């Protein structure tokens, strides 16, 4: 059923069906690629944008089904309106899809509605498609609302689909270009060369301009990131150098060298010294502390910590073990929510031994001050983000609530480590992450040559451009961010100008192409309309062209040709009338020939099934007379000497009289039949009264014209088909060609009938000889057998030595039929079945019932018949085996005697051996060998 439905589609509908189906597949593949994004959509806008491809794929499948079931017009409008609506939604709600969507809509318009619809409907669909394409481009270019950021891979997939559709469109235009009219060809050439050139130039200009603006934006962001991180490094470097210098103060060294009692006595002085050092940056320094080699906080401006064991702190362990200054990560301060970081440096004595560690705690608010101070450094709405080695946000230029959050959810081990180090505040593993996997991946993929990327995570609120710079002194990095809409504002403005100019230029080019095409097409259309009027018979029409170009020259030549044509046609009317009469005559002759050929076919079909020659000949004459309306039809066959043509069959009354008296004509002597029988060539007599060859036949007085056709078989003339008509000149030369076909068919039928008769006679003779041989062989076989049958009773069985005589057996042998007898006083019920071998009765199978009340049913009789047939074959096979064995024994005996005779070389021994061996082979016989010499016996 589906195959028949597909076969009913036109070539155009099949082509559009496969295009729509392919479009459904491509959209389905794209929909599957964004399916995960659809499921994880954070809001309705994301869900709507990612649901469009799947919706358009389903719509395309529905339209393909409508086309398949013969509703192509409805499908074309549905797919056009559906695609326009969906692509408008995509362009207004998502970035990056504008131009691919416009091109897809234009391709759909050209591939589907413009192929199916005709006339005004096609123009309307084309207008809707072009208007929708322009609307999508303008909407994508000038829309200022919030749109979903497009993933790079999705944009690439969309552009790839656009390229595929573009190639299909170009291929379709090239494939159908030769079949288009002049107007579409000119429009394609004009728009193709003009618009393609404009689009290519605009695309390259837009691309290179965008690249230049993008590079400037990236440089500004990178410069701002480096400036910010350099300020942080400068502050850290300054305080590191200062702390290193403070560690060399003699009072601090002497304090660490002193005994416990001395340290206790001078602790107040040391605390005053550390407070004085902390006053150098009282806003950002939280505390100064002095730790001995055991990690005990001896003196601390944050007095609550004095005396505490801090030997497990990184700011103590690294300086003590490695002898280097350390800048620690940002962590929560003890006993408060304030964030801080530490700088620790070793304290050496004059011998270079480490006496302890001097450390300073800095409030992280100083980092916030540096980050916030540099806001808008790269331009409007730009800001910085400070992150540590675990991508924990240390400071944010505009969103301080991001601080202490990670970009992505850490694993449990990492989270536990960060918690121990007091770097996660009071967040749990479930709420610490900001949900920014794209940001995290891009940070890992950054390189020195390309420290830029575009941020697409939903947490940004909108797409952003990002550049990252890393600290030289710490594990920190600064990401400087600017919203893409602002960063690429110059790019967007430039693109809008280029798109607007391109659209305006394209419209002007399209209008110019349309005007030029119309200026060429209108005169040609006028000329074509005039040609159609002249072709319809209006020779008064003349081409009117107001131009002075080659088309005007063509119109004048056309008008001149029309004048000459009119003059010529006026003289052709009489010739047309003559030709019409000739054509009518030819038509009649053609119809007559067709009717004759049909009649020949009918006659051939009927006579081909007849196998008896006598019946066949009479049938031929009757059929030929009826089909061709002949007065007389006769068939003459040549005798064995080829001297006389003997009439074998005729249909007329006169012909029947001629058959009755054995009518025959001498070949080559009498009438056209005799002439044809000798020459083997057909002959026509148009008037029997004037033809010298015609033989006047009193049995056929009404004959006026006659035709005789030879009957050929394998190149030899076997007879003549004689047809006669009561009309003069009833036959023409073409009748010879037509009826010769009939004569050939009759010849073949006669030859087949003869061969069938000969084969049947030969078969009968062979069958008779075989039956005679079979009777003789069985007669001899039975005479040589002592036992002539076999009898089996319920008690036992034994061979028959004498014949069993009964009425039913006699009747079976006489008529060869099954004889069934019922119960009587003389015998039991019985069934006698003849044992038939190839039509010869060789015996009888007689079956008697055990009781008198037995009635034989048909199944039992049929079983006996089947057994009798098998018995006949088995008996004949046994006889043949017996004869073969006897012949083999005979040949074996002859071979043995011959071998013994041949073993002797003496004449006497040969004769004696021959006599002895023959005596043994024929026991009881007298064997004598005599020679005859010169006719006398010796």
mmCIF file of N, CA and C in Angstrom, residues 114 116-125:
data_model
loop_
_atom_site.group_PDB
_atom_site.id
_atom_site.type_symbol
_atom_site.label_atom_id
_atom_site.label_comp_id
_atom_site.label_asym_id
_atom_site.label_seq_id
_atom_site.Cartn_x
_atom_site.Cartn_y
_atom_site.Cartn_z
ATOM 1 N N UNK A 114 7.729 27.070 -2.927
ATOM 2 C CA UNK A 114 7.953 27.523 -4.296
ATOM 3 C C UNK A 114 7.985 26.364 -5.287
ATOM 4 N N UNK A 116 5.982 23.546 -4.841
ATOM 5 C CA UNK A 116 4.658 22.924 -4.870
ATOM 6 C C UNK A 116 3.586 23.885 -5.370
ATOM 7 N N UNK A 117 3.589 25.114 -4.840
ATOM 8 C CA UNK A 117 2.536 26.069 -5.179
ATOM 9 C C UNK A 117 2.784 26.680 -6.548
ATOM 10 N N UNK A 118 1.723 27.135 -7.174
ATOM 11 C CA UNK A 118 1.792 27.717 -8.508
ATOM 12 C C UNK A 118 1.064 29.060 -8.507
ATOM 13 N N UNK A 119 1.431 29.924 -9.477
ATOM 14 C CA UNK A 119 0.713 31.172 -9.691
ATOM 15 C C UNK A 119 0.803 32.123 -8.510
ATOM 16 N N UNK A 120 -0.343 32.721 -8.171
ATOM 17 C CA UNK A 120 -0.395 33.710 -7.107
ATOM 18 C C UNK A 120 0.010 33.116 -5.755
ATOM 19 N N UNK A 121 -0.364 31.861 -5.520
ATOM 20 C CA UNK A 121 0.011 31.221 -4.258
ATOM 21 C C UNK A 121 1.527 31.145 -4.106
ATOM 22 N N UNK A 122 2.226 30.825 -5.200
ATOM 23 C CA UNK A 122 3.684 30.736 -5.154
ATOM 24 C C UNK A 122 4.300 32.106 -4.883
ATOM 25 N N UNK A 123 3.765 33.166 -5.545
ATOM 26 C CA UNK A 123 4.281 34.514 -5.313
ATOM 27 C C UNK A 123 4.032 34.955 -3.868
ATOM 28 N N UNK A 124 2.841 34.618 -3.343
ATOM 29 C CA UNK A 124 2.542 34.964 -1.949
ATOM 30 C C UNK A 124 3.500 34.264 -0.990
ATOM 31 N N UNK A 125 3.730 32.967 -1.204
ATOM 32 C CA UNK A 125 4.654 32.212 -0.351
ATOM 33 C C UNK A 125 6.065 32.785 -0.440
#
